[in-house]
PDB file of C-alpha atoms in Angstrom:
ATOM      1  CA  ALA A   1    -112.447  59.265  50.678  1.00 40.00           C
ATOM      2  CA  GLN A   2    -112.069  55.225  52.341  1.00 45.00           C
ATOM      3  CA  LYS A   3    -113.727  53.085  50.654  1.00 52.00           C
ATOM      4  CA  GLY A   4    -117.447  52.510  51.474  1.00 48.00           C
ATOM      5  CA  LYS A   5    -117.469  55.722  52.942  1.00 76.00           C
ATOM      6  CA  ASN A   6    -119.575  58.402  51.860  1.00 82.00           C
ATOM      7  CA  ILE A   7    -118.946  62.237  51.945  1.00 86.00           C
ATOM      8  CA  ARG A   8    -122.938  63.921  52.456  1.00 88.00           C
ATOM      9  CA  SER A   9    -123.545  67.114  51.904  1.00 89.00           C
ATOM     10  CA  VAL A  10    -124.148  67.048  55.444  1.00 90.00           C
ATOM     11  CA  ASP A  11    -121.286  66.620  56.106  1.00 90.00           C
ATOM     12  CA  LEU A  12    -119.448  68.997  54.050  1.00 91.00           C
ATOM     13  CA  ALA A  13    -122.518  71.178  55.847  1.00 90.00           C
ATOM     14  CA  ASN A  14    -121.051  69.803  59.432  1.00 91.00           C
ATOM     15  CA  VAL A  15    -117.110  71.257  58.417  1.00 92.00           C
ATOM     16  CA  PHE A  16    -118.853  74.476  57.261  1.00 89.00           C
ATOM     17  CA  SER A  17    -119.893  74.965  60.853  1.00 87.00           C
ATOM     18  CA  LYS A  18    -116.327  75.783  61.897  1.00 82.00           C
ATOM     19  CA  ASP A  19    -114.605  78.946  62.326  1.00 80.00           C
ATOM     20  CA  PRO A  20    -118.705  80.097  61.914  1.00 77.00           C
ATOM     21  CA  GLY A  21    -117.166  83.670  62.451  1.00 80.00           C
ATOM     22  CA  SER A  22    -114.627  83.810  59.270  1.00 83.00           C
ATOM     23  CA  ARG A  23    -116.557  84.433  56.110  1.00 85.00           C
ATOM     24  CA  PHE A  24    -118.664  81.596  54.391  1.00 86.00           C
ATOM     25  CA  GLY A  25    -119.490  79.790  57.445  1.00 80.00           C
ATOM     26  CA  ALA A  26    -122.650  80.364  59.015  1.00 79.00           C
ATOM     27  CA  THR A  27    -124.405  81.973  55.917  1.00 79.00           C
ATOM     28  CA  TYR A  28    -122.740  79.128  54.461  1.00 88.00           C
ATOM     29  CA  ILE A  29    -124.466  76.559  56.329  1.00 89.00           C
ATOM     30  CA  GLU A  30    -128.126  75.740  54.954  1.00 88.00           C
ATOM     31  CA  LYS A  31    -126.891  76.221  50.864  1.00 91.00           C
ATOM     32  CA  ILE A  32    -124.207  73.093  50.715  1.00 91.00           C
ATOM     33  CA  ALA A  33    -126.881  71.461  53.283  1.00 89.00           C
ATOM     34  CA  SER A  34    -130.041  71.213  50.058  1.00 90.00           C
ATOM     35  CA  LEU A  35    -126.908  70.101  47.707  1.00 88.00           C
ATOM     36  CA  ASN A  36    -127.437  66.337  47.014  1.00 86.00           C
ATOM     37  CA  ILE A  37    -124.496  65.074  47.195  1.00 81.00           C
ATOM     38  CA  SER A  38    -123.282  61.629  48.173  1.00 79.00           C
ATOM     39  CA  SER A  39    -119.985  60.715  46.983  1.00 79.00           C
ATOM     40  CA  ARG A  40    -117.390  58.488  47.676  1.00 72.00           C
ATOM     41  CA  GLY A  41    -114.870  58.844  44.294  1.00 67.00           C
ATOM     42  CA  PHE A  42    -112.713  61.593  42.870  1.00 70.00           C
ATOM     43  CA  LEU A  43    -112.589  64.839  43.157  1.00 75.00           C
ATOM     44  CA  THR A  44    -110.621  66.740  39.835  1.00 80.00           C
ATOM     45  CA  GLY A  45    -110.764  70.409  39.683  1.00 84.00           C
ATOM     46  CA  SER A  46    -108.036  73.232  38.290  1.00 91.00           C
ATOM     47  CA  ILE A  47    -106.764  75.823  40.790  1.00 95.00           C
ATOM     48  CA  ASP A  48    -105.401  78.615  38.672  1.00 96.00           C
ATOM     49  CA  LEU A  49    -103.110  80.324  40.646  1.00 96.00           C
ATOM     50  CA  VAL A  50    -100.790  78.882  44.087  1.00 97.00           C
ATOM     51  CA  PHE A  51     -98.935  82.549  45.063  1.00 97.00           C
ATOM     52  CA  THR A  52     -97.252  83.183  47.620  1.00 97.00           C
ATOM     53  CA  ASP A  53     -96.780  86.876  49.822  1.00 96.00           C
ATOM     54  CA  GLN A  54     -92.906  86.780  50.095  1.00 95.00           C
ATOM     55  CA  LYS A  55     -89.688  85.095  48.491  1.00 95.00           C
ATOM     56  CA  ASN A  56     -88.637  82.794  51.560  1.00 94.00           C
ATOM     57  CA  ASP A  57     -91.145  79.983  50.616  1.00 91.00           C
ATOM     58  CA  LEU A  58     -90.616  78.824  54.162  1.00 93.00           C
ATOM     59  CA  GLU A  59     -91.516  82.087  55.666  1.00 95.00           C
ATOM     60  CA  ALA A  60     -94.216  82.824  53.467  1.00 96.00           C
ATOM     61  CA  ARG A  61     -98.092  81.957  53.527  1.00 97.00           C
ATOM     62  CA  TRP A  62     -99.241  80.071  50.680  1.00 98.00           C
ATOM     63  CA  TRP A  63    -102.775  81.138  48.393  1.00 98.00           C
ATOM     64  CA  VAL A  64    -104.857  79.721  45.835  1.00 98.00           C
ATOM     65  CA  ALA A  65    -106.263  82.156  43.129  1.00 97.00           C
ATOM     66  CA  ASP A  66    -109.816  81.950  41.187  1.00 97.00           C
ATOM     67  CA  TRP A  67    -110.144  83.627  37.999  1.00 96.00           C
ATOM     68  CA  LYS A  68    -113.435  83.901  37.653  1.00 96.00           C
ATOM     69  CA  SER A  69    -115.866  85.827  34.410  1.00 92.00           C
ATOM     70  CA  ASN A  70    -119.374  86.050  35.988  1.00 91.00           C
ATOM     71  CA  TRP A  71    -120.954  89.466  34.075  1.00 88.00           C
ATOM     72  CA  ILE A  72    -122.533  91.340  36.954  1.00 88.00           C
ATOM     73  CA  GLY A  73    -124.220  94.655  35.760  1.00 83.00           C
ATOM     74  CA  HIS A  74    -127.305  96.269  34.967  1.00 81.00           C
ATOM     75  CA  TYR A  75    -129.766  96.001  32.317  1.00 77.00           C
ATOM     76  CA  ASP A  76    -131.780  98.754  30.414  1.00 83.00           C
ATOM     77  CA  GLU A  77    -135.646  98.709  30.632  1.00 84.00           C
ATOM     78  CA  GLU A  78    -135.661  96.783  26.610  1.00 83.00           C
ATOM     79  CA  LYS A  79    -133.568  94.117  28.095  1.00 80.00           C
ATOM     80  CA  GLN A  80    -130.727  94.466  26.773  1.00 76.00           C
ATOM     81  CA  ILE A  81    -126.819  94.794  28.315  1.00 72.00           C
ATOM     82  CA  ALA A  82    -126.455  98.192  29.678  1.00 78.00           C
ATOM     83  CA  THR A  83    -123.594  98.691  31.816  1.00 81.00           C
ATOM     84  CA  CYS A  84    -121.393  95.870  33.464  1.00 79.00           C
ATOM     85  CA  GLY A  85    -117.905  97.302  35.090  1.00 81.00           C
ATOM     86  CA  PRO A  86    -115.597  97.406  38.546  1.00 86.00           C
ATOM     87  CA  ILE A  87    -118.581  99.371  39.992  1.00 87.00           C
ATOM     88  CA  HIS A  88    -120.760  96.622  39.962  1.00 87.00           C
ATOM     89  CA  TYR A  89    -118.506  94.118  41.617  1.00 90.00           C
ATOM     90  CA  ASP A  90    -118.501  95.084  45.937  1.00 90.00           C
ATOM     91  CA  GLN A  91    -118.851  92.561  47.986  1.00 91.00           C
ATOM     92  CA  LYS A  92    -121.866  92.216  48.536  1.00 92.00           C
ATOM     93  CA  THR A  93    -122.545  91.495  44.993  1.00 92.00           C
ATOM     94  CA  MET A  94    -119.717  89.089  44.498  1.00 94.00           C
ATOM     95  CA  GLU A  95    -120.297  87.113  47.767  1.00 93.00           C
ATOM     96  CA  ASN A  96    -124.383  86.922  46.272  1.00 93.00           C
ATOM     97  CA  GLN A  97    -122.398  84.746  42.891  1.00 94.00           C
ATOM     98  CA  MET A  98    -120.394  83.091  45.342  1.00 95.00           C
ATOM     99  CA  LEU A  99    -122.705  81.254  46.927  1.00 94.00           C
ATOM    100  CA  ASP A 100    -124.861  81.186  44.021  1.00 93.00           C
ATOM    101  CA  HIS A 101    -122.353  79.017  41.880  1.00 94.00           C
ATOM    102  CA  HIS A 102    -120.443  77.801  45.306  1.00 94.00           C
ATOM    103  CA  TYR A 103    -116.910  78.735  44.942  1.00 96.00           C
ATOM    104  CA  PRO A 104    -117.239  78.601  48.654  1.00 95.00           C
ATOM    105  CA  LEU A 105    -116.722  74.985  48.801  1.00 94.00           C
ATOM    106  CA  GLN A 106    -114.555  75.613  45.981  1.00 95.00           C
ATOM    107  CA  ALA A 107    -112.361  77.235  47.616  1.00 96.00           C
ATOM    108  CA  HIS A 108    -112.176  74.876  49.969  1.00 96.00           C
ATOM    109  CA  LEU A 109    -110.657  71.985  48.059  1.00 95.00           C
ATOM    110  CA  TYR A 110    -108.653  74.137  46.382  1.00 97.00           C
ATOM    111  CA  LEU A 111    -107.559  74.908  49.643  1.00 97.00           C
ATOM    112  CA  VAL A 112    -107.003  71.646  51.706  1.00 97.00           C
ATOM    113  CA  ALA A 113    -105.399  70.322  47.596  1.00 96.00           C
ATOM    114  CA  LEU A 114    -103.139  73.600  48.445  1.00 98.00           C
ATOM    115  CA  HIS A 115    -102.634  71.873  52.275  1.00 98.00           C
ATOM    116  CA  ARG A 116    -101.994  68.311  50.943  1.00 97.00           C
ATOM    117  CA  PHE A 117     -98.919  69.726  49.068  1.00 97.00           C
ATOM    118  CA  LEU A 118     -97.435  71.560  51.732  1.00 98.00           C
ATOM    119  CA  GLY A 119     -97.319  68.595  54.022  1.00 97.00           C
ATOM    120  CA  TRP A 120     -95.777  66.729  51.638  1.00 97.00           C
ATOM    121  CA  ARG A 121     -93.059  69.184  49.684  1.00 96.00           C
ATOM    122  CA  LEU A 122     -92.698  71.809  52.541  1.00 96.00           C
ATOM    123  CA  PRO A 123     -90.593  71.339  55.445  1.00 95.00           C
ATOM    124  CA  ASN A 124     -91.471  71.880  58.802  1.00 96.00           C
ATOM    125  CA  TYR A 125     -95.098  73.295  57.214  1.00 97.00           C
ATOM    126  CA  ASN A 126     -98.051  74.279  59.625  1.00 98.00           C
ATOM    127  CA  PRO A 127    -100.846  75.475  58.321  1.00 98.00           C
ATOM    128  CA  LYS A 128    -101.501  77.982  60.866  1.00 97.00           C
ATOM    129  CA  LYS A 129     -98.280  79.972  60.049  1.00 97.00           C
ATOM    130  CA  HIS A 130     -98.026  78.837  55.716  1.00 98.00           C
ATOM    131  CA  LEU A 131    -101.710  78.340  55.025  1.00 98.00           C
ATOM    132  CA  GLY A 132    -102.579  82.043  53.713  1.00 97.00           C
ATOM    133  CA  GLY A 133    -105.454  81.971  52.082  1.00 97.00           C
ATOM    134  CA  TYR A 134    -107.680  82.090  48.728  1.00 97.00           C
ATOM    135  CA  VAL A 135    -108.296  84.927  46.112  1.00 96.00           C
ATOM    136  CA  TYR A 136    -111.120  85.369  44.049  1.00 96.00           C
ATOM    137  CA  VAL A 137    -110.563  87.476  41.176  1.00 96.00           C
ATOM    138  CA  PHE A 138    -114.113  88.706  38.636  1.00 94.00           C
ATOM    139  CA  LEU A 139    -111.999  90.063  36.188  1.00 92.00           C
ATOM    140  CA  ARG A 140    -114.185  91.697  34.367  1.00 89.00           C
ATOM    141  CA  GLY A 141    -114.756  93.550  38.096  1.00 89.00           C
ATOM    142  CA  VAL A 142    -111.175  94.702  38.161  1.00 89.00           C
ATOM    143  CA  PRO A 143    -110.418  98.236  36.873  1.00 84.00           C
ATOM    144  CA  GLY A 144    -107.611  99.051  35.244  1.00 77.00           C
ATOM    145  CA  GLY A 145    -104.263 100.676  36.480  1.00 67.00           C
ATOM    146  CA  GLU A 146    -104.661 104.007  36.315  1.00 60.00           C
ATOM    147  CA  ALA A 147    -108.376 103.594  39.208  1.00 57.00           C
ATOM    148  CA  LEU A 148    -105.926 101.463  41.246  1.00 57.00           C
ATOM    149  CA  GLU A 149    -103.099 104.172  41.857  1.00 62.00           C
ATOM    150  CA  GLU A 150    -106.531 106.739  43.025  1.00 63.00           C
ATOM    151  CA  ARG A 151    -108.673 104.539  45.069  1.00 57.00           C
ATOM    152  CA  GLY A 152    -104.150 104.506  47.321  1.00 58.00           C
ATOM    153  CA  ARG A 153    -103.909 100.348  49.169  1.00 57.00           C
ATOM    154  CA  THR A 154    -106.407 101.261  52.238  1.00 55.00           C
ATOM    155  CA  LYS A 155    -109.389 100.576  49.770  1.00 66.00           C
ATOM    156  CA  LYS A 156    -110.942  97.460  48.772  1.00 74.00           C
ATOM    157  CA  VAL A 157    -110.246  96.354  45.340  1.00 79.00           C
ATOM    158  CA  PRO A 158    -113.032  95.801  42.830  1.00 85.00           C
ATOM    159  CA  GLY A 159    -113.716  92.515  41.745  1.00 91.00           C
ATOM    160  CA  LEU A 160    -112.043  90.986  44.532  1.00 93.00           C
ATOM    161  CA  VAL A 161    -112.776  88.852  47.398  1.00 93.00           C
ATOM    162  CA  VAL A 162    -109.810  87.803  49.640  1.00 94.00           C
ATOM    163  CA  GLU A 163    -110.658  85.439  52.457  1.00 93.00           C
ATOM    164  CA  LYS A 164    -107.719  85.065  54.966  1.00 94.00           C
ATOM    165  CA  ALA A 165    -107.182  80.485  55.394  1.00 95.00           C
ATOM    166  CA  PRO A 166    -110.587  79.434  58.044  1.00 94.00           C
ATOM    167  CA  VAL A 167    -107.086  76.486  59.295  1.00 95.00           C
ATOM    168  CA  GLU A 168    -110.078  74.515  61.142  1.00 93.00           C
ATOM    169  CA  ARG A 169    -112.091  74.118  58.415  1.00 94.00           C
ATOM    170  CA  ILE A 170    -109.675  73.631  55.984  1.00 95.00           C
ATOM    171  CA  LEU A 171    -108.577  70.368  58.675  1.00 95.00           C
ATOM    172  CA  GLU A 172    -111.622  69.030  58.770  1.00 94.00           C
ATOM    173  CA  LEU A 173    -112.313  69.400  55.419  1.00 93.00           C
ATOM    174  CA  ASN A 174    -109.280  67.533  54.875  1.00 94.00           C
ATOM    175  CA  ARG A 175    -109.986  64.910  57.776  1.00 93.00           C
ATOM    176  CA  VAL A 176    -114.026  64.336  55.685  1.00 91.00           C
ATOM    177  CA  LEU A 177    -113.043  63.283  52.787  1.00 90.00           C
ATOM    178  CA  GLU A 178    -109.731  61.254  53.969  1.00 88.00           C
ATOM    179  CA  MET A 179    -112.822  59.251  56.503  1.00 84.00           C
ATOM    180  CA  GLY A 180    -115.730  59.573  55.230  1.00 77.00           C
ATOM    181  CA  GLY A 181    -118.744  61.417  56.777  1.00 71.00           C
ATOM    182  CA  LYS A 182    -119.859  60.228  60.306  1.00 68.00           C
TER     183      LYS A 182
END
């Protein structure tokens, strides 16, 4: 951000009002607005994986993946761990984990970093064409190969949150990070 320009929670909430129909749009605005953020500083983080969906980099969509080890399961009557497995990692439960830990903000910041990188490195970069999205892999919830084969390609895989990039939101977040809030 420019020197002297703060980025506040309300600025981030405004970013998430872009593409409100996309996942973590309207449902995340209040949660992010309640954070106590006021920053002029430097962000750090580590993207676990960047990958493409095809071999030709100029035609591919680029994606960010992040590994998560969150435990989602059930306790028995004595409050001891009873079960934890792919059956517990449905979309609703993982979405709650995403919201509780502010993973949507993390994913969007990672997509801004990828957007900037591609802008510098990929000839004729166009975010609407090249920016794929993010995949959050809840490792404890991903079934083994045999179970995946049984599911087929038409069903959602437990343990995976996959979201296409809400491009307008990413571009607005990039602008806010560069110029500061309003």
